[in-house]
Amino acid sequence: MQCPFNKSYLDERPLYPVSGTTNPPSDDGSSPRITLLRPFVYFGQTYNYIYVNQNGHLTFNAAWNSYTPQRFPMHGPRDFIAPFWTDLDNRGNGHVYYNQYTTGSVLQQATQDINTHFPGLNFNANWVFVATWYEVAYYPNSGTVSQHSVTDLLQKHIS
């Protein structure tokens, strides 16, 4: 399959590394509670923990197994980030990875990416959390390989 820029979609490299701690294979599962290396402020609320849920979302107070996307805003007590919210199942194939970075090339790349797209921000990442749903199939097709690799990026700004 060709993209408009004459490169194969399969030749595209992920935005950030597809590596890290792996969630166990499951349908509607989650990571254990992950202690963040830096506090994360999200809509005025400070969080020190996060969960990477199998169904394409991140939550802060508890794991969540919801697989049916809903319209935002939901007006509920749950803050979450939903980069790939759908019914996923990685029991047959695919992996859900997560990793945190406080030094190195990922921080440099995140800083460059944000400043490229938001030139007036003067952004400088000192922490990046990456969650990737890599080749995870939609339920009930757990034996198929999807070509989706979605990476969510949380970044902390140095004032």
GROMACS .gro file of N, CA and C in nm:
model
  477
    1MET      N    1   0.084  -0.118   0.000
    1MET     CA    2   0.000   0.000   0.000
    1MET      C    3   0.089   0.124   0.000
    2GLN      N    4   0.059   0.217  -0.086
    2GLN     CA    5   0.141   0.337  -0.098
    2GLN      C    6   0.073   0.456  -0.031
    3CYS      N    7   0.152   0.536   0.038
    3CYS     CA    8   0.101   0.660   0.096
    3CYS      C    9   0.122   0.771  -0.006
    4PRO      N   10   0.061   0.889   0.015
    4PRO     CA   11   0.071   0.997  -0.083
    4PRO      C   12   0.213   1.048  -0.106
    5PHE      N   13   0.306   1.015  -0.019
    5PHE     CA   14   0.442   1.066  -0.032
    5PHE      C   15   0.536   0.963  -0.093
    6ASN      N   16   0.479   0.862  -0.161
    6ASN     CA   17   0.558   0.762  -0.232
    6ASN      C   18   0.638   0.671  -0.139
    7LYS      N   19   0.593   0.655  -0.017
    7LYS     CA   20   0.659   0.563   0.076
    7LYS      C   21   0.555   0.460   0.119
    8SER      N   22   0.597   0.338   0.136
    8SER     CA   23   0.507   0.235   0.184
    8SER      C   24   0.471   0.263   0.329
    9TYR      N   25   0.343   0.243   0.364
    9TYR     CA   26   0.302   0.259   0.504
    9TYR      C   27   0.383   0.166   0.595
   10LEU      N   28   0.418   0.050   0.544
   10LEU     CA   29   0.493  -0.045   0.626
   10LEU      C   30   0.638  -0.001   0.647
   11ASP      N   31   0.686   0.092   0.562
   11ASP     CA   32   0.821   0.144   0.580
   11ASP      C   33   0.827   0.256   0.683
   12GLU      N   34   0.710   0.309   0.722
   12GLU     CA   35   0.707   0.417   0.820
   12GLU      C   36   0.757   0.366   0.954
   13ARG      N   37   0.838   0.444   1.018
   13ARG     CA   38   0.887   0.409   1.151
   13ARG      C   39   0.793   0.468   1.255
   14PRO      N   40   0.783   0.403   1.371
   14PRO     CA   41   0.698   0.459   1.476
   14PRO      C   42   0.749   0.596   1.520
   15LEU      N   43   0.660   0.676   1.569
   15LEU     CA   44   0.695   0.809   1.616
   15LEU      C   45   0.794   0.802   1.733
   16TYR      N   46   0.772   0.708   1.822
   16TYR     CA   47   0.858   0.688   1.939
   16TYR      C   48   0.884   0.539   1.954
   17PRO      N   49   0.984   0.499   2.034
   17PRO     CA   50   1.020   0.357   2.043
   17PRO      C   51   0.902   0.267   2.082
   18VAL      N   52   0.892   0.153   2.014
   18VAL     CA   53   0.794   0.051   2.048
   18VAL      C   54   0.868  -0.048   2.137
   19SER      N   55   0.870  -0.015   2.265
   19SER     CA   56   0.944  -0.097   2.361
   19SER      C   57   0.899  -0.061   2.502
   20GLY      N   58   0.949  -0.136   2.598
   20GLY     CA   59   0.919  -0.106   2.737
   20GLY      C   60   0.858  -0.224   2.807
   21THR      N   61   0.789  -0.196   2.915
   21THR     CA   62   0.718  -0.298   2.991
   21THR      C   63   0.596  -0.339   2.910
   22THR      N   64   0.566  -0.469   2.910
   22THR     CA   65   0.455  -0.521   2.832
   22THR      C   66   0.340  -0.561   2.923
   23ASN      N   67   0.219  -0.517   2.889
   23ASN     CA   68   0.101  -0.566   2.959
   23ASN      C   69   0.082  -0.713   2.927
   24PRO      N   70   0.035  -0.793   3.022
   24PRO     CA   71   0.007  -0.933   2.990
   24PRO      C   72  -0.107  -0.943   2.888
   25PRO      N   73  -0.104  -1.043   2.801
   25PRO     CA   74  -0.213  -1.060   2.704
   25PRO      C   75  -0.347  -1.076   2.775
   26SER      N   76  -0.448  -1.004   2.727
   26SER     CA   77  -0.581  -1.017   2.786
   26SER      C   78  -0.684  -0.946   2.699
   27ASP      N   79  -0.808  -0.976   2.726
   27ASP     CA   80  -0.919  -0.903   2.668
   27ASP      C   81  -0.974  -0.813   2.778
   28ASP      N   82  -0.968  -0.684   2.758
   28ASP     CA   83  -1.019  -0.585   2.853
   28ASP      C   84  -0.936  -0.573   2.981
   29GLY      N   85  -0.807  -0.605   2.975
   29GLY     CA   86  -0.720  -0.596   3.092
   29GLY      C   87  -0.653  -0.461   3.105
   30SER      N   88  -0.553  -0.457   3.192
   30SER     CA   89  -0.482  -0.332   3.220
   30SER      C   90  -0.344  -0.363   3.275
   31SER      N   91  -0.263  -0.260   3.277
   31SER     CA   92  -0.134  -0.269   3.347
   31SER      C   93  -0.162  -0.263   3.497
   32PRO      N   94  -0.063  -0.299   3.577
   32PRO     CA   95  -0.075  -0.266   3.719
   32PRO      C   96  -0.062  -0.114   3.734
   33ARG      N   97  -0.085  -0.063   3.853
   33ARG     CA   98  -0.067   0.081   3.876
   33ARG      C   99   0.079   0.116   3.853
   34ILE      N  100   0.103   0.217   3.771
   34ILE     CA  101   0.238   0.260   3.735
   34ILE      C  102   0.266   0.392   3.808
   35THR      N  103   0.374   0.396   3.884
   35THR     CA  104   0.415   0.519   3.949
   35THR      C  105   0.486   0.607   3.846
   36LEU      N  106   0.437   0.727   3.827
   36LEU     CA  107   0.498   0.819   3.732
   36LEU      C  108   0.627   0.876   3.790
   37LEU      N  109   0.728   0.891   3.707
   37LEU     CA  110   0.857   0.944   3.751
   37LEU      C  111   0.851   1.094   3.777
   38ARG      N  112   0.749   1.159   3.724
   38ARG     CA  113   0.724   1.301   3.747
   38ARG      C  114   0.573   1.317   3.766
   39PRO      N  115   0.530   1.406   3.854
   39PRO     CA  116   0.385   1.432   3.863
   39PRO      C  117   0.334   1.485   3.730
   40PHE      N  118   0.214   1.445   3.692
   40PHE     CA  119   0.154   1.486   3.567
   40PHE      C  120   0.029   1.568   3.597
   41VAL      N  121   0.025   1.691   3.550
   41VAL     CA  122  -0.089   1.779   3.571
   41VAL      C  123  -0.178   1.770   3.447
   42TYR      N  124  -0.303   1.731   3.468
   42TYR     CA  125  -0.399   1.711   3.360
   42TYR      C  126  -0.528   1.782   3.396
   43PHE      N  127  -0.559   1.887   3.323
   43PHE     CA  128  -0.675   1.971   3.350
   43PHE      C  129  -0.681   2.016   3.496
   44GLY      N  130  -0.566   2.060   3.546
   44GLY     CA  131  -0.558   2.116   3.680
   44GLY      C  132  -0.545   2.015   3.792
   45GLN      N  133  -0.553   1.888   3.763
   45GLN     CA  134  -0.541   1.783   3.864
   45GLN      C  135  -0.403   1.718   3.851
   46THR      N  136  -0.334   1.701   3.963
   46THR     CA  137  -0.201   1.639   3.962
   46THR      C  138  -0.214   1.490   3.988
   47TYR      N  139  -0.150   1.412   3.901
   47TYR     CA  140  -0.152   1.266   3.914
   47TYR      C  141  -0.011   1.213   3.930
   48ASN      N  142   0.003   1.110   4.013
   48ASN     CA  143   0.131   1.044   4.036
   48ASN      C  144   0.130   0.899   3.987
   49TYR      N  145   0.015   0.852   3.943
   49TYR     CA  146   0.000   0.714   3.897
   49TYR      C  147  -0.080   0.713   3.768
   50ILE      N  148  -0.059   0.605   3.691
   50ILE     CA  149  -0.133   0.589   3.566
   50ILE      C  150  -0.153   0.440   3.540
   51TYR      N  151  -0.258   0.407   3.466
   51TYR     CA  152  -0.285   0.270   3.419
   51TYR      C  153  -0.292   0.273   3.267
   52VAL      N  154  -0.228   0.177   3.203
   52VAL     CA  155  -0.237   0.161   3.058
   52VAL      C  156  -0.334   0.046   3.034
   53ASN      N  157  -0.452   0.081   2.985
   53ASN     CA  158  -0.559  -0.017   2.968
   53ASN      C  159  -0.556  -0.076   2.828
   54GLN      N  160  -0.590  -0.206   2.819
   54GLN     CA  161  -0.580  -0.278   2.692
   54GLN      C  162  -0.667  -0.216   2.583
   55ASN      N  163  -0.778  -0.152   2.619
   55ASN     CA  164  -0.872  -0.101   2.519
   55ASN      C  165  -0.839   0.040   2.471
   56GLY      N  166  -0.711   0.078   2.476
   56GLY     CA  167  -0.666   0.199   2.410
   56GLY      C  168  -0.680   0.327   2.488
   57HIS      N  169  -0.685   0.319   2.622
   57HIS     CA  170  -0.693   0.441   2.701
   57HIS      C  171  -0.605   0.433   2.824
   58LEU      N  172  -0.576   0.551   2.879
   58LEU     CA  173  -0.496   0.566   3.000
   58LEU      C  174  -0.586   0.626   3.107
   59THR      N  175  -0.579   0.571   3.229
   59THR     CA  176  -0.657   0.624   3.340
   59THR      C  177  -0.563   0.651   3.457
   60PHE      N  178  -0.610   0.730   3.551
   60PHE     CA  179  -0.524   0.776   3.659
   60PHE      C  180  -0.558   0.718   3.796
   61ASN      N  181  -0.684   0.694   3.826
   61ASN     CA  182  -0.723   0.652   3.960
   61ASN      C  183  -0.742   0.502   3.975
   62ALA      N  184  -0.772   0.434   3.867
   62ALA     CA  185  -0.794   0.289   3.870
   62ALA      C  186  -0.791   0.237   3.727
   63ALA      N  187  -0.768   0.106   3.715
   63ALA     CA  188  -0.777   0.042   3.584
   63ALA      C  189  -0.921   0.052   3.537
   64TRP      N  190  -0.941   0.046   3.404
   64TRP     CA  191  -1.075   0.059   3.348
   64TRP      C  192  -1.085  -0.031   3.227
   65ASN      N  193  -1.192  -0.108   3.216
   65ASN     CA  194  -1.203  -0.203   3.105
   65ASN      C  195  -1.304  -0.162   2.999
   66SER      N  196  -1.351  -0.038   2.999
   66SER     CA  197  -1.450   0.006   2.901
   66SER      C  198  -1.396  -0.007   2.759
   67TYR      N  199  -1.477  -0.066   2.671
   67TYR     CA  200  -1.436  -0.082   2.532
   67TYR      C  201  -1.528  -0.011   2.434
   68THR      N  202  -1.630   0.057   2.483
   68THR     CA  203  -1.721   0.129   2.395
   68THR      C  204  -1.696   0.278   2.405
   69PRO      N  205  -1.639   0.339   2.303
   69PRO     CA  206  -1.611   0.482   2.308
   69PRO      C  207  -1.739   0.563   2.330
   70GLN      N  208  -1.723   0.672   2.401
   70GLN     CA  209  -1.834   0.763   2.428
   70GLN      C  210  -1.794   0.903   2.386
   71ARG      N  211  -1.892   0.986   2.366
   71ARG     CA  212  -1.869   1.123   2.325
   71ARG      C  213  -1.815   1.204   2.443
   72PHE      N  214  -1.721   1.294   2.413
   72PHE     CA  215  -1.665   1.383   2.515
   72PHE      C  216  -1.739   1.515   2.513
   73PRO      N  217  -1.747   1.589   2.619
   73PRO     CA  218  -1.704   1.550   2.753
   73PRO      C  219  -1.805   1.454   2.816
   74MET      N  220  -1.758   1.365   2.902
   74MET     CA  221  -1.844   1.265   2.963
   74MET      C  222  -1.906   1.315   3.093
   75HIS      N  223  -1.854   1.424   3.148
   75HIS     CA  224  -1.909   1.483   3.271
   75HIS      C  225  -1.912   1.383   3.386
   76GLY      N  226  -1.807   1.309   3.403
   76GLY     CA  227  -1.800   1.213   3.512
   76GLY      C  228  -1.676   1.235   3.595
   77PRO      N  229  -1.657   1.151   3.695
   77PRO     CA  230  -1.544   1.167   3.786
   77PRO      C  231  -1.412   1.111   3.734
   78ARG      N  232  -1.412   1.052   3.615
   78ARG     CA  233  -1.293   0.984   3.564
   78ARG      C  234  -1.220   1.070   3.464
   79ASP      N  235  -1.095   1.108   3.496
   79ASP     CA  236  -1.008   1.172   3.397
   79ASP      C  237  -0.934   1.061   3.324
   80PHE      N  238  -0.928   1.071   3.194
   80PHE     CA  239  -0.852   0.972   3.118
   80PHE      C  240  -0.812   1.030   2.984
   81ILE      N  241  -0.718   0.962   2.920
   81ILE     CA  242  -0.669   0.997   2.787
   81ILE      C  243  -0.700   0.877   2.698
   82ALA      N  244  -0.764   0.902   2.585
   82ALA     CA  245  -0.813   0.792   2.502
   82ALA      C  246  -0.762   0.803   2.358
   83PRO      N  247  -0.635   0.771   2.334
   83PRO     CA  248  -0.582   0.783   2.198
   83PRO      C  249  -0.632   0.676   2.101
   84PHE      N  250  -0.680   0.562   2.153
   84PHE     CA  251  -0.714   0.449   2.066
   84PHE      C  252  -0.828   0.369   2.125
   85TRP      N  253  -0.928   0.435   2.182
   85TRP     CA  254  -1.035   0.372   2.258
   85TRP      C  255  -1.126   0.291   2.167
   86THR      N  256  -1.117   0.159   2.182
   86THR     CA  257  -1.198   0.065   2.104
   86THR      C  258  -1.188  -0.071   2.171
   87ASP      N  259  -1.254  -0.169   2.120
   87ASP     CA  260  -1.253  -0.304   2.178
   87ASP      C  261  -1.135  -0.381   2.120
   88LEU      N  262  -1.030  -0.395   2.200
   88LEU     CA  263  -0.907  -0.460   2.157
   88LEU      C  264  -0.885  -0.590   2.235
   89ASP      N  265  -0.811  -0.680   2.175
   89ASP     CA  266  -0.782  -0.810   2.237
   89ASP      C  267  -0.645  -0.855   2.189
   90ASN      N  268  -0.549  -0.863   2.281
   90ASN     CA  269  -0.415  -0.905   2.241
   90ASN      C  270  -0.380  -1.045   2.291
   91ARG      N  271  -0.481  -1.127   2.314
   91ARG     CA  272  -0.452  -1.265   2.356
   91ARG      C  273  -0.392  -1.346   2.243
   92GLY      N  274  -0.425  -1.314   2.118
   92GLY     CA  275  -0.374  -1.389   2.004
   92GLY      C  276  -0.248  -1.328   1.944
   93ASN      N  277  -0.238  -1.198   1.945
   93ASN     CA  278  -0.121  -1.130   1.889
   93ASN      C  279  -0.121  -0.985   1.934
   94GLY      N  280  -0.010  -0.921   1.912
   94GLY     CA  281   0.005  -0.781   1.948
   94GLY      C  282   0.049  -0.763   2.092
   95HIS      N  283   0.098  -0.643   2.120
   95HIS     CA  284   0.149  -0.611   2.254
   95HIS      C  285   0.109  -0.470   2.291
   96VAL      N  286   0.093  -0.449   2.420
   96VAL     CA  287   0.072  -0.315   2.474
   96VAL      C  288   0.194  -0.284   2.558
   97TYR      N  289   0.269  -0.182   2.516
   97TYR     CA  290   0.393  -0.144   2.582
   97TYR      C  291   0.377  -0.009   2.651
   98TYR      N  292   0.457   0.013   2.755
   98TYR     CA  293   0.466   0.146   2.813
   98TYR      C  294   0.606   0.167   2.867
   99ASN      N  295   0.648   0.294   2.864
   99ASN     CA  296   0.781   0.329   2.908
   99ASN      C  297   0.784   0.476   2.947
  100GLN      N  298   0.875   0.512   3.037
  100GLN     CA  299   0.896   0.651   3.077
  100GLN      C  300   1.040   0.688   3.048
  101TYR      N  301   1.059   0.813   3.010
  101TYR     CA  302   1.193   0.862   2.978
  101TYR      C  303   1.216   0.993   3.052
  102THR      N  304   1.333   1.006   3.114
  102THR     CA  305   1.371   1.133   3.178
  102THR      C  306   1.502   1.186   3.122
  103THR      N  307   1.567   1.110   3.036
  103THR     CA  308   1.689   1.154   2.969
  103THR      C  309   1.693   1.090   2.830
  104GLY      N  310   1.780   1.142   2.746
  104GLY     CA  311   1.810   1.076   2.621
  104GLY      C  312   1.736   1.129   2.500
  105SER      N  313   1.745   1.050   2.393
  105SER     CA  314   1.699   1.094   2.261
  105SER      C  315   1.547   1.108   2.252
  106VAL      N  316   1.472   1.034   2.331
  106VAL     CA  317   1.326   1.046   2.326
  106VAL      C  318   1.284   1.184   2.375
  107LEU      N  319   1.349   1.234   2.481
  107LEU     CA  320   1.318   1.370   2.528
  107LEU      C  321   1.356   1.473   2.423
  108GLN      N  322   1.470   1.454   2.358
  108GLN     CA  323   1.513   1.546   2.253
  108GLN      C  324   1.414   1.545   2.137
  109GLN      N  325   1.369   1.425   2.098
  109GLN     CA  326   1.275   1.414   1.988
  109GLN      C  327   1.141   1.478   2.025
  110ALA      N  328   1.092   1.453   2.147
  110ALA     CA  329   0.965   1.511   2.192
  110ALA      C  330   0.973   1.663   2.194
  111THR      N  331   1.083   1.715   2.244
  111THR     CA  332   1.103   1.860   2.248
  111THR      C  333   1.098   1.917   2.106
  112GLN      N  334   1.170   1.852   2.014
  112GLN     CA  335   1.173   1.898   1.875
  112GLN      C  336   1.036   1.888   1.810
  113ASP      N  337   0.966   1.776   1.832
  113ASP     CA  338   0.835   1.758   1.771
  113ASP      C  339   0.735   1.864   1.817
  114ILE      N  340   0.730   1.889   1.946
  114ILE     CA  341   0.635   1.988   1.999
  114ILE      C  342   0.671   2.128   1.948
  115ASN      N  343   0.798   2.163   1.952
  115ASN     CA  344   0.838   2.297   1.907
  115ASN      C  345   0.820   2.315   1.756
  116THR      N  346   0.830   2.208   1.679
  116THR     CA  347   0.804   2.216   1.535
  116THR      C  348   0.658   2.250   1.507
  117HIS      N  349   0.569   2.187   1.580
  117HIS     CA  350   0.426   2.205   1.555
  117HIS      C  351   0.364   2.321   1.634
  118PHE      N  352   0.433   2.365   1.739
  118PHE     CA  353   0.386   2.478   1.820
  118PHE      C  354   0.506   2.570   1.845
  119PRO      N  355   0.549   2.643   1.742
  119PRO     CA  356   0.675   2.717   1.749
  119PRO      C  357   0.679   2.827   1.856
  120GLY      N  358   0.569   2.879   1.898
  120GLY     CA  359   0.570   2.984   1.999
  120GLY      C  360   0.573   2.933   2.142
  121LEU      N  361   0.569   2.804   2.161
  121LEU     CA  362   0.558   2.746   2.295
  121LEU      C  363   0.689   2.743   2.371
  122ASN      N  364   0.801   2.731   2.302
  122ASN     CA  365   0.933   2.718   2.367
  122ASN      C  366   0.932   2.603   2.467
  123PHE      N  367   0.891   2.487   2.419
  123PHE     CA  368   0.874   2.367   2.500
  123PHE      C  369   1.006   2.295   2.521
  124ASN      N  370   1.025   2.239   2.641
  124ASN     CA  371   1.143   2.158   2.670
  124ASN      C  372   1.099   2.041   2.758
  125ALA      N  373   1.094   1.920   2.702
  125ALA     CA  374   1.048   1.802   2.775
  125ALA      C  375   1.153   1.760   2.877
  126ASN      N  376   1.107   1.730   3.001
  126ASN     CA  377   1.195   1.670   3.100
  126ASN      C  378   1.145   1.532   3.142
  127TRP      N  379   1.032   1.491   3.085
  127TRP     CA  380   0.976   1.359   3.111
  127TRP      C  381   0.879   1.325   2.999
  128VAL      N  382   0.883   1.201   2.952
  128VAL     CA  383   0.792   1.154   2.849
  128VAL      C  384   0.741   1.016   2.889
  129PHE      N  385   0.611   0.996   2.880
  129PHE     CA  386   0.550   0.865   2.901
  129PHE      C  387   0.495   0.821   2.765
  130VAL      N  388   0.536   0.703   2.720
  130VAL     CA  389   0.491   0.651   2.591
  130VAL      C  390   0.415   0.522   2.614
  131ALA      N  391   0.294   0.515   2.563
  131ALA     CA  392   0.215   0.391   2.564
  131ALA      C  393   0.186   0.356   2.418
  132THR      N  394   0.207   0.230   2.383
  132THR     CA  395   0.190   0.187   2.244
  132THR      C  396   0.107   0.059   2.239
  133TRP      N  397   0.001   0.064   2.158
  133TRP     CA  398  -0.079  -0.055   2.129
  133TRP      C  399  -0.030  -0.103   1.994
  134TYR      N  400   0.057  -0.204   1.993
  134TYR     CA  401   0.128  -0.244   1.872
  134TYR      C  402   0.072  -0.375   1.817
  135GLU      N  403   0.020  -0.368   1.695
  135GLU     CA  404  -0.035  -0.483   1.624
  135GLU      C  405  -0.138  -0.559   1.708
  136VAL      N  406  -0.216  -0.486   1.785
  136VAL     CA  407  -0.323  -0.546   1.865
  136VAL      C  408  -0.449  -0.550   1.780
  137ALA      N  409  -0.516  -0.665   1.779
  137ALA     CA  410  -0.635  -0.683   1.696
  137ALA      C  411  -0.761  -0.634   1.767
  138TYR      N  412  -0.860  -0.601   1.686
  138TYR     CA  413  -0.992  -0.569   1.738
  138TYR      C  414  -1.060  -0.698   1.783
  139TYR      N  415  -1.131  -0.692   1.894
  139TYR     CA  416  -1.211  -0.806   1.937
  139TYR      C  417  -1.326  -0.824   1.840
  140PRO      N  418  -1.364  -0.941   1.796
  140PRO     CA  419  -1.321  -1.075   1.836
  140PRO      C  420  -1.217  -1.135   1.743
  141ASN      N  421  -1.145  -1.054   1.670
  141ASN     CA  422  -1.047  -1.102   1.572
  141ASN      C  423  -0.908  -1.114   1.632
  142SER      N  424  -0.895  -1.179   1.746
  142SER     CA  425  -0.768  -1.181   1.818
  142SER      C  426  -0.658  -1.255   1.745
  143GLY      N  427  -0.690  -1.332   1.642
  143GLY     CA  428  -0.587  -1.401   1.567
  143GLY      C  429  -0.534  -1.323   1.449
  144THR      N  430  -0.586  -1.205   1.423
  144THR     CA  431  -0.541  -1.125   1.310
  144THR      C  432  -0.441  -1.021   1.356
  145VAL      N  433  -0.364  -0.971   1.263
  145VAL     CA  434  -0.266  -0.867   1.293
  145VAL      C  435  -0.315  -0.736   1.237
  146SER      N  436  -0.330  -0.638   1.322
  146SER     CA  437  -0.368  -0.506   1.273
  146SER      C  438  -0.241  -0.429   1.240
  147GLN      N  439  -0.254  -0.329   1.159
  147GLN     CA  440  -0.140  -0.247   1.123
  147GLN      C  441  -0.138  -0.117   1.202
  148HIS      N  442  -0.206  -0.116   1.316
  148HIS     CA  443  -0.213   0.005   1.397
  148HIS      C  444  -0.104   0.005   1.503
  149SER      N  445  -0.036   0.113   1.513
  149SER     CA  446   0.055   0.136   1.623
  149SER      C  447   0.030   0.278   1.669
  150VAL      N  448  -0.037   0.289   1.780
  150VAL     CA  449  -0.073   0.420   1.831
  150VAL      C  450   0.013   0.450   1.951
  151THR      N  451   0.076   0.564   1.950
  151THR     CA  452   0.161   0.603   2.061
  151THR      C  453   0.104   0.727   2.124
  152ASP      N  454   0.089   0.721   2.254
  152ASP     CA  455   0.042   0.837   2.329
  152ASP      C  456   0.162   0.896   2.401
  153LEU      N  457   0.165   1.024   2.408
  153LEU     CA  458   0.282   1.093   2.460
  153LEU      C  459   0.239   1.194   2.564
  154LEU      N  460   0.284   1.174   2.685
  154LEU     CA  461   0.262   1.271   2.791
  154LEU      C  462   0.394   1.340   2.816
  155GLN      N  463   0.392   1.471   2.823
  155GLN     CA  464   0.517   1.543   2.838
  155GLN      C  465   0.501   1.649   2.947
  156LYS      N  466   0.608   1.671   3.018
  156LYS     CA  467   0.610   1.772   3.124
  156LYS      C  468   0.696   1.888   3.076
  157HIS      N  469   0.649   2.008   3.093
  157HIS     CA  470   0.717   2.129   3.047
  157HIS      C  471   0.805   2.185   3.158
  158ILE      N  472   0.927   2.221   3.125
  158ILE     CA  473   1.016   2.291   3.220
  158ILE      C  474   0.989   2.438   3.207
  159SER      N  475   0.954   2.501   3.316
  159SER     CA  476   0.926   2.645   3.313
  159SER      C  477   1.053   2.723   3.300
   0.00000   0.00000   0.00000
